[in-house]
Backbone as numpy.savetxt, mean C-alpha at the origin, in Angstrom:
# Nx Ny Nz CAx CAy CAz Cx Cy Cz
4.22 -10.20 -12.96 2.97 -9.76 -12.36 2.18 -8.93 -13.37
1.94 -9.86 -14.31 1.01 -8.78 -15.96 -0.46 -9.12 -15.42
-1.07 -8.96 -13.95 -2.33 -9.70 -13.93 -3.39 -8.22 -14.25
-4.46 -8.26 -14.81 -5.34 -7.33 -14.54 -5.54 -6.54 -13.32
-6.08 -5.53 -13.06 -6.44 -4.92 -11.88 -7.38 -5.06 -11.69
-7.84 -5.48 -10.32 -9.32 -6.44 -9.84 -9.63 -5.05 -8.54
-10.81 -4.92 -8.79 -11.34 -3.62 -8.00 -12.69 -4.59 -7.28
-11.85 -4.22 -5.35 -13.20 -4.56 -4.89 -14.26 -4.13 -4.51
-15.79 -4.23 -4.59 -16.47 -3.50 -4.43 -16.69 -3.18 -2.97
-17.41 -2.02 -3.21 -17.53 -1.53 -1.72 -18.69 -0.28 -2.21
-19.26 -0.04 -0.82 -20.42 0.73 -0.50 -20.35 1.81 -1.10
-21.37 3.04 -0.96 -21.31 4.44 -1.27 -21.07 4.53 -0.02
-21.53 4.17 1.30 -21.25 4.72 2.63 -19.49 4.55 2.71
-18.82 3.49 2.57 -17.91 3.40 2.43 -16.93 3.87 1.82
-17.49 4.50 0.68 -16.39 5.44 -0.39 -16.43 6.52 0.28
-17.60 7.26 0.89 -17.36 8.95 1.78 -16.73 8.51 2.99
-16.71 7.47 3.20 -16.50 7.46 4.69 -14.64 7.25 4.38
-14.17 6.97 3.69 -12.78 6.24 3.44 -11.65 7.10 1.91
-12.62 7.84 1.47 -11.71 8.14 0.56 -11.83 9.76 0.83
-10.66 10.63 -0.06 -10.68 11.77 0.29 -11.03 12.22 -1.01
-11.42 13.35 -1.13 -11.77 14.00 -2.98 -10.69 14.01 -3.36
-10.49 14.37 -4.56 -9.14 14.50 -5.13 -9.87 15.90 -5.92
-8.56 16.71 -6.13 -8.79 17.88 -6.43 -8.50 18.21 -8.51
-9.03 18.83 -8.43 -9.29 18.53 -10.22 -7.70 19.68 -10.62
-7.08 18.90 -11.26 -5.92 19.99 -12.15 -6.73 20.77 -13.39
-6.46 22.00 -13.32 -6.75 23.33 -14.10 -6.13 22.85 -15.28
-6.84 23.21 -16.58 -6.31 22.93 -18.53 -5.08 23.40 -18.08
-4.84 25.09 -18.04 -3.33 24.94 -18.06 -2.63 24.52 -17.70
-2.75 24.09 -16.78 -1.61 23.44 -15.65 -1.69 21.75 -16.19
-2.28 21.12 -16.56 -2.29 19.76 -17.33 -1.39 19.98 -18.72
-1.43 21.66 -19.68 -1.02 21.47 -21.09 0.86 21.09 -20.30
0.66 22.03 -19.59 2.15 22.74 -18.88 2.95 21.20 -18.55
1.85 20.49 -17.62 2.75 19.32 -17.34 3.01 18.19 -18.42
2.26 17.94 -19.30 2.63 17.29 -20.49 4.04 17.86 -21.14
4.06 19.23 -21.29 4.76 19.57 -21.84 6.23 19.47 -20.96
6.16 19.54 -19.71 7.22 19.20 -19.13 7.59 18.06 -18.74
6.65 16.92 -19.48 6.88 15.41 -18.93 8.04 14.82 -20.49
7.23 16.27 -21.41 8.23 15.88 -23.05 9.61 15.60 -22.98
9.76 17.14 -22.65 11.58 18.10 -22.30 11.91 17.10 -21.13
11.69 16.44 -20.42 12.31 16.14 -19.30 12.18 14.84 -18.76
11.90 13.92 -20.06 11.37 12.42 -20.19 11.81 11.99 -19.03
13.27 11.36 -19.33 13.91 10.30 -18.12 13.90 11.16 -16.81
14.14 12.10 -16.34 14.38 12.82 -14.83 12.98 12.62 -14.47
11.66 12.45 -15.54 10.19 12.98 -15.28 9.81 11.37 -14.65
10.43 10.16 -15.33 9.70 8.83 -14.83 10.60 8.45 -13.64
11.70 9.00 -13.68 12.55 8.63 -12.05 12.12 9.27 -10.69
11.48 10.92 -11.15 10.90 11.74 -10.16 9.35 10.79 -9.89
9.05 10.05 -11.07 7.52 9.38 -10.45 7.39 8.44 -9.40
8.68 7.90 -9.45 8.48 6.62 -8.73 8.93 7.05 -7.31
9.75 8.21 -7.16 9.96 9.14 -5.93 8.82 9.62 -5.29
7.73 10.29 -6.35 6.39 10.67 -5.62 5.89 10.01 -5.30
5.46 8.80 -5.87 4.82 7.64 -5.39 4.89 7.05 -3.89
6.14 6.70 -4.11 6.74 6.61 -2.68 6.49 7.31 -1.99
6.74 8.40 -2.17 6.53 9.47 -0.91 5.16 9.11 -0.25
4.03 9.19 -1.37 2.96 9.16 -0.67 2.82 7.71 0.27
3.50 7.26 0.41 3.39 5.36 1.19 4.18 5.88 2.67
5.65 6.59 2.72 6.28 6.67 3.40 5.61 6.95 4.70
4.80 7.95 4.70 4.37 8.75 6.08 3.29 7.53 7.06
3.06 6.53 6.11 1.94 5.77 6.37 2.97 4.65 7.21
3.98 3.99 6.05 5.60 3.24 6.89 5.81 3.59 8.18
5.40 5.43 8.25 6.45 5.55 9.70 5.46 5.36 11.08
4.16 5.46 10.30 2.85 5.97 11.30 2.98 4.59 12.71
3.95 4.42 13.44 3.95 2.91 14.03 2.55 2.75 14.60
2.06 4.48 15.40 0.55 4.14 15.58 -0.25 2.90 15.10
-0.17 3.68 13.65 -1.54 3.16 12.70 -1.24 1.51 13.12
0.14 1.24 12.53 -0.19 -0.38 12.76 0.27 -0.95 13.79
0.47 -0.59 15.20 0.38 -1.56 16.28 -1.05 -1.46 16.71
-2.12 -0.80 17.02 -3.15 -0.01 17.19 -4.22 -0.74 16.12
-4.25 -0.88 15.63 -5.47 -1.20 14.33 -5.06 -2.73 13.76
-3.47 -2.66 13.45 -2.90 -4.13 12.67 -2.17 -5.07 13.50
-2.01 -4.28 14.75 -1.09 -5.82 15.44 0.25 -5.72 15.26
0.82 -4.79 14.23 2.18 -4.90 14.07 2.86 -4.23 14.52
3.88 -4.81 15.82 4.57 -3.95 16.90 5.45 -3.15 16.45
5.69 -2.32 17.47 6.49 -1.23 17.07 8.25 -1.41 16.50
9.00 -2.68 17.16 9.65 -3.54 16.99 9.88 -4.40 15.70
8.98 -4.69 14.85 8.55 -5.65 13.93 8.85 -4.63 12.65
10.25 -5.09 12.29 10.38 -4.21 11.89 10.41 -5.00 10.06
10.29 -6.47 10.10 9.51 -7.16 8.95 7.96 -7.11 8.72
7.28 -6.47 9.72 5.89 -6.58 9.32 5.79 -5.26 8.93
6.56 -4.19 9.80 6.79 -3.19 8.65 7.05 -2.55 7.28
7.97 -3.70 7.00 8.21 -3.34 5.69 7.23 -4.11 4.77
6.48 -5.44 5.54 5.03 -5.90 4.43 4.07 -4.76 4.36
3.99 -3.84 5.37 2.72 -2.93 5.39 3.02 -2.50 4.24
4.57 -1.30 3.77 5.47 -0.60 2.95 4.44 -1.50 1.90
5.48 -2.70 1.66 5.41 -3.23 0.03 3.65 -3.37 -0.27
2.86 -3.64 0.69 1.33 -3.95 0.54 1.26 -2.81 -0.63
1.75 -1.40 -0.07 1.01 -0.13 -0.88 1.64 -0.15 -2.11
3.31 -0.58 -1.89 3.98 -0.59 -3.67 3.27 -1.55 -4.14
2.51 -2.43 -3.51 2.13 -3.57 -4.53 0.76 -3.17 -4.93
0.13 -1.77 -4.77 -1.47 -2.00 -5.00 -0.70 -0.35 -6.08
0.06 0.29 -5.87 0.66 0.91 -7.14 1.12 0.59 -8.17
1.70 -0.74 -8.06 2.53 -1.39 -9.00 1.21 -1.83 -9.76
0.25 -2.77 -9.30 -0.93 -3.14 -9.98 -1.27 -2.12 -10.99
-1.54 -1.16 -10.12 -2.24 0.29 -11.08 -1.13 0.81 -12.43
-0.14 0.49 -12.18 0.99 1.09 -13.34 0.87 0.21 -14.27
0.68 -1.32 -13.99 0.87 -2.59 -14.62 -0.59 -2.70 -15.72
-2.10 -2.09 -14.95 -3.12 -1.97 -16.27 -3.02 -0.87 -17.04
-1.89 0.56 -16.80 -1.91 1.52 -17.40 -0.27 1.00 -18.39
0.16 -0.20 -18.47 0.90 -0.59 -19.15 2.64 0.60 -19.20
2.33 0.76 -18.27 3.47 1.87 -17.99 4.60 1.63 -17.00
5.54 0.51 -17.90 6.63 -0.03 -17.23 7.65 0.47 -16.94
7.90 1.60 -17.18 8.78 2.46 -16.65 9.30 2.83 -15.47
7.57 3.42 -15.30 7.17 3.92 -13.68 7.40 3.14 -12.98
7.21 1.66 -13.06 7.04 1.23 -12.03 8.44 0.64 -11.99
9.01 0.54 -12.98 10.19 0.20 -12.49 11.14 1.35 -11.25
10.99 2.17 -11.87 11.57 3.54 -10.67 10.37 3.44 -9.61
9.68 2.96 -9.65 9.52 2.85 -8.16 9.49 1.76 -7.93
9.75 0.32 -8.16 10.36 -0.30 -7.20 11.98 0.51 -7.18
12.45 1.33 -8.07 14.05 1.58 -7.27 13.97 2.47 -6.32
13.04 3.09 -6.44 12.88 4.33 -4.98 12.76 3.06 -3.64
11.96 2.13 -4.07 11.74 1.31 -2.92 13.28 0.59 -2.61
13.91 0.76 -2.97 15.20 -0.29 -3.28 16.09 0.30 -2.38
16.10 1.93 -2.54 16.92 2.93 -2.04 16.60 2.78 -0.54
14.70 3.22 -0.10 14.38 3.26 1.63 15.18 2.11 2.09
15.14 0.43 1.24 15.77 -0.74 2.03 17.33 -0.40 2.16
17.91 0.37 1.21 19.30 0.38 1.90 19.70 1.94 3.08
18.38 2.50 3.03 18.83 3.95 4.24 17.92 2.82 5.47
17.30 2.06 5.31 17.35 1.26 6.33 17.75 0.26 7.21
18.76 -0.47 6.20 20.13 -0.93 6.31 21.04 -0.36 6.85
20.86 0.76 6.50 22.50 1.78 7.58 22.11 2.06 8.61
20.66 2.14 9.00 20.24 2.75 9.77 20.39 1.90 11.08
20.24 0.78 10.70 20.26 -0.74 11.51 21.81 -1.03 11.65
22.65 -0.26 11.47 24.02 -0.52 11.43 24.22 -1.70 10.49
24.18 -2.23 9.48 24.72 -3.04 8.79 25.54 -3.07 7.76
26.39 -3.50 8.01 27.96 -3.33 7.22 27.31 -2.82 5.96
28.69 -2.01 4.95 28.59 -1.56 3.87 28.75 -3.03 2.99
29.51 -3.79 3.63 29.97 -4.64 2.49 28.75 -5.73 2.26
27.81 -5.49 2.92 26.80 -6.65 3.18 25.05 -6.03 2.96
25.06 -4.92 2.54 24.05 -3.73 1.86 23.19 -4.75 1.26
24.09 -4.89 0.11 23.76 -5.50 -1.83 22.89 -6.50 -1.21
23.51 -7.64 -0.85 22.93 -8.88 -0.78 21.96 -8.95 0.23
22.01 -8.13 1.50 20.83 -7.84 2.30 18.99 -7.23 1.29
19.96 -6.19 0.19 18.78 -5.57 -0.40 18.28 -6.59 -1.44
19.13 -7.52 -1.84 18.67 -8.73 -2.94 17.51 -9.19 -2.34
18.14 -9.91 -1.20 17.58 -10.61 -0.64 15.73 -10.31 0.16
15.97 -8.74 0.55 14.81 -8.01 0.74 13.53 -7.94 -1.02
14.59 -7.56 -1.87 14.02 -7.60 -3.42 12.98 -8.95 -3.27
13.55 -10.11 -3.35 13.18 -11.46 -3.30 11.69 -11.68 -2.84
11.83 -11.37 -1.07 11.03 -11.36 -0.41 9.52 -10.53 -0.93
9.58 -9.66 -0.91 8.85 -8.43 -1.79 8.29 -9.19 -2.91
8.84 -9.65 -3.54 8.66 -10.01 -4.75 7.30 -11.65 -4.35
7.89 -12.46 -3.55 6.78 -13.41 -3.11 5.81 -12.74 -2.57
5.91 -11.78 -1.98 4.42 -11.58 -0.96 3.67 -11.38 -2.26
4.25 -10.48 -2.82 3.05 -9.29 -4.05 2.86 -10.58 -4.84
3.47 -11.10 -5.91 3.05 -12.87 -6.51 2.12 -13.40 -5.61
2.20 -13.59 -4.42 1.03 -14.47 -3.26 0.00 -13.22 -3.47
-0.24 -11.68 -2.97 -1.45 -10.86 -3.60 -1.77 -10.97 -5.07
-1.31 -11.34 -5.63 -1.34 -11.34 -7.42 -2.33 -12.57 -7.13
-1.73 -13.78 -6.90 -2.71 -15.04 -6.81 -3.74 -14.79 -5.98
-4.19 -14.14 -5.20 -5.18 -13.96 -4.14 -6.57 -13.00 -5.02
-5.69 -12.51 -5.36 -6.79 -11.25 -6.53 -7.25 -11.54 -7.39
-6.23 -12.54 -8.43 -7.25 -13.31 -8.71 -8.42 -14.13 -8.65
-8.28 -14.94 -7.37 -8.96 -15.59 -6.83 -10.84 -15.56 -7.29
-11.37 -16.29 -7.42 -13.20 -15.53 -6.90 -13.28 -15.29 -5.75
-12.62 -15.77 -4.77 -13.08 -15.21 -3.70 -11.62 -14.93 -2.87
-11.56 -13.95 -3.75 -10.18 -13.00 -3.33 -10.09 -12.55 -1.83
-11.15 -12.05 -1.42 -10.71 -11.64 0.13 -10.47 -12.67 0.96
-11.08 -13.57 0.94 -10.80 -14.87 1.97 -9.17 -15.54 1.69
-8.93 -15.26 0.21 -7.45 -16.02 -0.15 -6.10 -14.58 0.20
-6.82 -13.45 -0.21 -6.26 -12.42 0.92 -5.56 -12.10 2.15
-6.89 -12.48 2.85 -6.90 -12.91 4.20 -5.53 -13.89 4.48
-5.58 -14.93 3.82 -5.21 -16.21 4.37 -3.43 -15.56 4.24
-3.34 -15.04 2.64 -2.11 -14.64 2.42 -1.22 -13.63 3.78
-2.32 -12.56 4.05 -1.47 -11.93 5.12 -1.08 -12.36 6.43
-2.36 -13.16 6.75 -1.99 -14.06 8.03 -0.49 -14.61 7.61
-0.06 -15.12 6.61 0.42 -16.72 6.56 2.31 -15.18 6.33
2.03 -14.40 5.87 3.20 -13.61 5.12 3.71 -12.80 6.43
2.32 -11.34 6.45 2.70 -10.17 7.55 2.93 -10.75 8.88
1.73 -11.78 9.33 1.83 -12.45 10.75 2.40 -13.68 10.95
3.02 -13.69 10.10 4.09 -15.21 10.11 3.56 -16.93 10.69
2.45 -16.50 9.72 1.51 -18.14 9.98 1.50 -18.24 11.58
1.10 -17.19 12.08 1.04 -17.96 13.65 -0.13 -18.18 13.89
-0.34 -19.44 14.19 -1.92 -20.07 14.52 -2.92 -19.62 15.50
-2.21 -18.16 16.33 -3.03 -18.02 17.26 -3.59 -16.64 17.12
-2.89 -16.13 15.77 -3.82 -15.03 15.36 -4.47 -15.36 13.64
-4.76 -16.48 13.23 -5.36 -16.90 12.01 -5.77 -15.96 11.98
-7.32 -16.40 12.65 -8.39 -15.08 12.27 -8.85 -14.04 13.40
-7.43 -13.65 13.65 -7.66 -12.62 14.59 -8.41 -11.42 14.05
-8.80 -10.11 14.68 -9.30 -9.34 14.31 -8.54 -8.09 13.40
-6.96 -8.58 13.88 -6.18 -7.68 13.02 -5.25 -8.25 11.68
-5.85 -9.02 11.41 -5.95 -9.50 10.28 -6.75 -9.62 9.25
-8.07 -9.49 10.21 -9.61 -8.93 9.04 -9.58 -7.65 9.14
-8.73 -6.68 9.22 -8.69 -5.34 9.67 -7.33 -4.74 8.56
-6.46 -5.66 8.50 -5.68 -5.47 7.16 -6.26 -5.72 6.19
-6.90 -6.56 5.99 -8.04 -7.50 4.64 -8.70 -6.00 4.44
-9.38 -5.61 5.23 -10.38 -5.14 5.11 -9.59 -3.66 4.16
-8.78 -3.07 4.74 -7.60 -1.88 4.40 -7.51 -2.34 3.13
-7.16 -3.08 2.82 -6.02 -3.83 1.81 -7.45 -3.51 0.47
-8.35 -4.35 0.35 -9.27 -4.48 -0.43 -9.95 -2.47 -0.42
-10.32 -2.40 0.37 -10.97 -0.46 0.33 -9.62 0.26 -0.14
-8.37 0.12 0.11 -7.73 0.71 -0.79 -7.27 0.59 -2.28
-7.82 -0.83 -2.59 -6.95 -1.40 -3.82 -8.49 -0.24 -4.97
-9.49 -0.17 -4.29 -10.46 0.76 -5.05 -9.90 1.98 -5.19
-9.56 2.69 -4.04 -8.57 3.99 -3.99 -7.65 4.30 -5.31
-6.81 3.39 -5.13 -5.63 3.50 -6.13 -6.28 3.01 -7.58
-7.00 2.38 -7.77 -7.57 1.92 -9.07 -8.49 3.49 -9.73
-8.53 4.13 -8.90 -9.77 5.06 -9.27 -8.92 6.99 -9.33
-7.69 6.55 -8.65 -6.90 8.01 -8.90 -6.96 8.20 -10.27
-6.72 9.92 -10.76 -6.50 10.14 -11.75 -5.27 10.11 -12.15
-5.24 9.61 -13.41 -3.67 8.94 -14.05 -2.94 10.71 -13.90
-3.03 11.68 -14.02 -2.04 12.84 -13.44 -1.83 12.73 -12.03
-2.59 12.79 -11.35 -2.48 12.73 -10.30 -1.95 11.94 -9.46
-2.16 10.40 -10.22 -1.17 9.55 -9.89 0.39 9.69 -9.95
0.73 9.60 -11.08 2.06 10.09 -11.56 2.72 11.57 -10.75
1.98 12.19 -10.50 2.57 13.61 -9.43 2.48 13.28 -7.63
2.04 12.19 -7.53 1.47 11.61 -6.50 0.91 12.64 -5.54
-0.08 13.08 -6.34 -1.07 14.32 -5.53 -2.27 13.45 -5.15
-2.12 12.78 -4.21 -3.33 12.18 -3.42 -3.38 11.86 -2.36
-3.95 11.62 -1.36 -3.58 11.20 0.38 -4.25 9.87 0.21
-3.96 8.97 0.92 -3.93 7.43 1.17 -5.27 7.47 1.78
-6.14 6.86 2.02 -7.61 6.92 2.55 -7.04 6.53 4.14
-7.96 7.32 5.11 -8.01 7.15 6.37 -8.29 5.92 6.70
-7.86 5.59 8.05 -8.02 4.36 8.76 -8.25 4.79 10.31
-9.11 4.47 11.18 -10.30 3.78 10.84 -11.47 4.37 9.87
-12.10 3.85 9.34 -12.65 4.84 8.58 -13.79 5.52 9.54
-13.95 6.62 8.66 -15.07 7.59 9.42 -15.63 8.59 8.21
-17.12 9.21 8.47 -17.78 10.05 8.01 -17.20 11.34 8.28
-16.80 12.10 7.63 -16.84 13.42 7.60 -18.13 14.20 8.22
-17.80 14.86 9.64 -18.71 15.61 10.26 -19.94 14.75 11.53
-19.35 13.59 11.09 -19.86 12.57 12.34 -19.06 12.09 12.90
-19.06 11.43 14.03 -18.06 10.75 14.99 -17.32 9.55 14.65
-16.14 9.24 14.55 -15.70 8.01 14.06 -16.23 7.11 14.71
-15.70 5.88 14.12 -16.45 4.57 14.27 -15.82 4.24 15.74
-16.12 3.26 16.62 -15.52 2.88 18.28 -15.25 1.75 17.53
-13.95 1.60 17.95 -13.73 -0.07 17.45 -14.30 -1.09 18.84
-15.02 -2.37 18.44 -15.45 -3.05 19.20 -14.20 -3.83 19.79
-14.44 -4.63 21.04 -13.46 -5.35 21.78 -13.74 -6.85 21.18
-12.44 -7.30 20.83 -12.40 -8.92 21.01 -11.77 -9.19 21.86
-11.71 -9.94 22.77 -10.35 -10.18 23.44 -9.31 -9.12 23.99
-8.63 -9.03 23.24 -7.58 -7.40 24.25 -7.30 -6.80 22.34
-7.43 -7.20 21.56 -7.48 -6.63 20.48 -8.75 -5.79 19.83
-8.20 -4.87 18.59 -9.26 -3.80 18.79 -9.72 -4.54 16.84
-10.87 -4.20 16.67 -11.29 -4.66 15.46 -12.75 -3.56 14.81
-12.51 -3.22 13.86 -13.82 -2.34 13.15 -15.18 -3.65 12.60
-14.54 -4.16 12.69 -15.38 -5.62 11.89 -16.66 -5.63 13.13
-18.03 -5.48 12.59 -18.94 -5.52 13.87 -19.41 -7.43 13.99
-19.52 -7.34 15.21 -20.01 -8.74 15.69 -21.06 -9.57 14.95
-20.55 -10.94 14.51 -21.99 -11.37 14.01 -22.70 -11.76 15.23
């Protein structure tokens, strides 16, 4: 996955409404962390791929966010872990144009680790971990290749689209183009700007919050999601 990082565009209303500031690190405190990224090389790129993670985790557990907005039940506990990999895969992108293979290798192993405390968690034998987490590796590995081909695309959101239907919602024909599927699209693309646009410290310390969903203006009322059907969608009516 050596593809470029493809940034989609989006509004100025859309950038206040969806992203949070990021807060500027002070000279000293930047000489300080260089200097402690020197002394403390290998512990410093294993702790990255830990922060990283971290920042995805709270979003993994939010079942809210995605039965509510994405469709993905509380139960579903494979569409869960596509939400998970969606975000390692729009980090991994970002490590992959900063040519910094390290990182991302420790964080796919941080990711490696949640699949086996989720494995125990599910009661599944010790002796049957490995090949459960291979096999999870695998999977992971096609979706993000299917986003890799989609991003490329010219008309990446529509091949997007098609990808999550066909991956997160398991090709079921009766939510193609449901509304919570142009509602992941929509996430998916406003964040891949997010992460393309952190500052490379900040990245690496993973000092940033994930952009809100649904989006909203600061100091105005969030958006009402409109009704389709019994599903809820931000996408306004043509």
């Amino acid at each position: 996955m050596a593809c470029p990082l493809v940034r989609a565009q989006i509004s100025e209303e859309t950038r206040l409404a969806c992203f949070h500031p990021l807060p500027e690190t002070p000279l000293w405190r930047a000489a300080l962390n260089k200097l402690s990224d020197t002394l403390f090389y290998n512990d410093t790129i294993r702790h990255r791929g830990r922060m990283l993670l971290s920042t995805v985790l709270p979003l993994y557990a939010d079942r809210g966010l995605m039965k509510t907005y994405f469709g993905i039940a509380e139960n579903d506990l494979c569409g869960q872990l596509y939400f998970l990999v969606l975000h390692v895969w729009l980090l991994h992108r970002r490590l992959v144009a900063l040519q910094d293979e390290l990182t991302r290798d420790s964080l796919w192993e941080a990711v490696d680790d949640v699949y086996r405390a989720i494995l125990c968690e599910e009661k599944v034998s010790e002796m049957r971990i490995s090949s459960y987490v291979r096999e999870m590796q695998r999977t992971a590995l096609g979706f993000c290749l299917a986003l890799d081909e989609a991003f490329d695309e010219a008309c990446f959101a529509g091949e997007a689209a098609h990808r999550i239907w066909y991956v997160v919602y398991g090709a079921d024909d009766a939510s193609r183009y449901a509304p919570h599927v142009l509602d992941l699209t929509a996430y998916l693309l406003r964040t891949s700007q997010f992460v393309a646009d952190i500052p490379v410290d900040l990245l690496y310390r993973g000092s940033f919050s994930w952009p809100r969903w649904p989006p909203h203006i600061e100091g105005l009322s969030a958006l009402e999601p409109t009704e389709a059907g019994e599903q809820k969608t931000f996408f306004k009516k043509m």
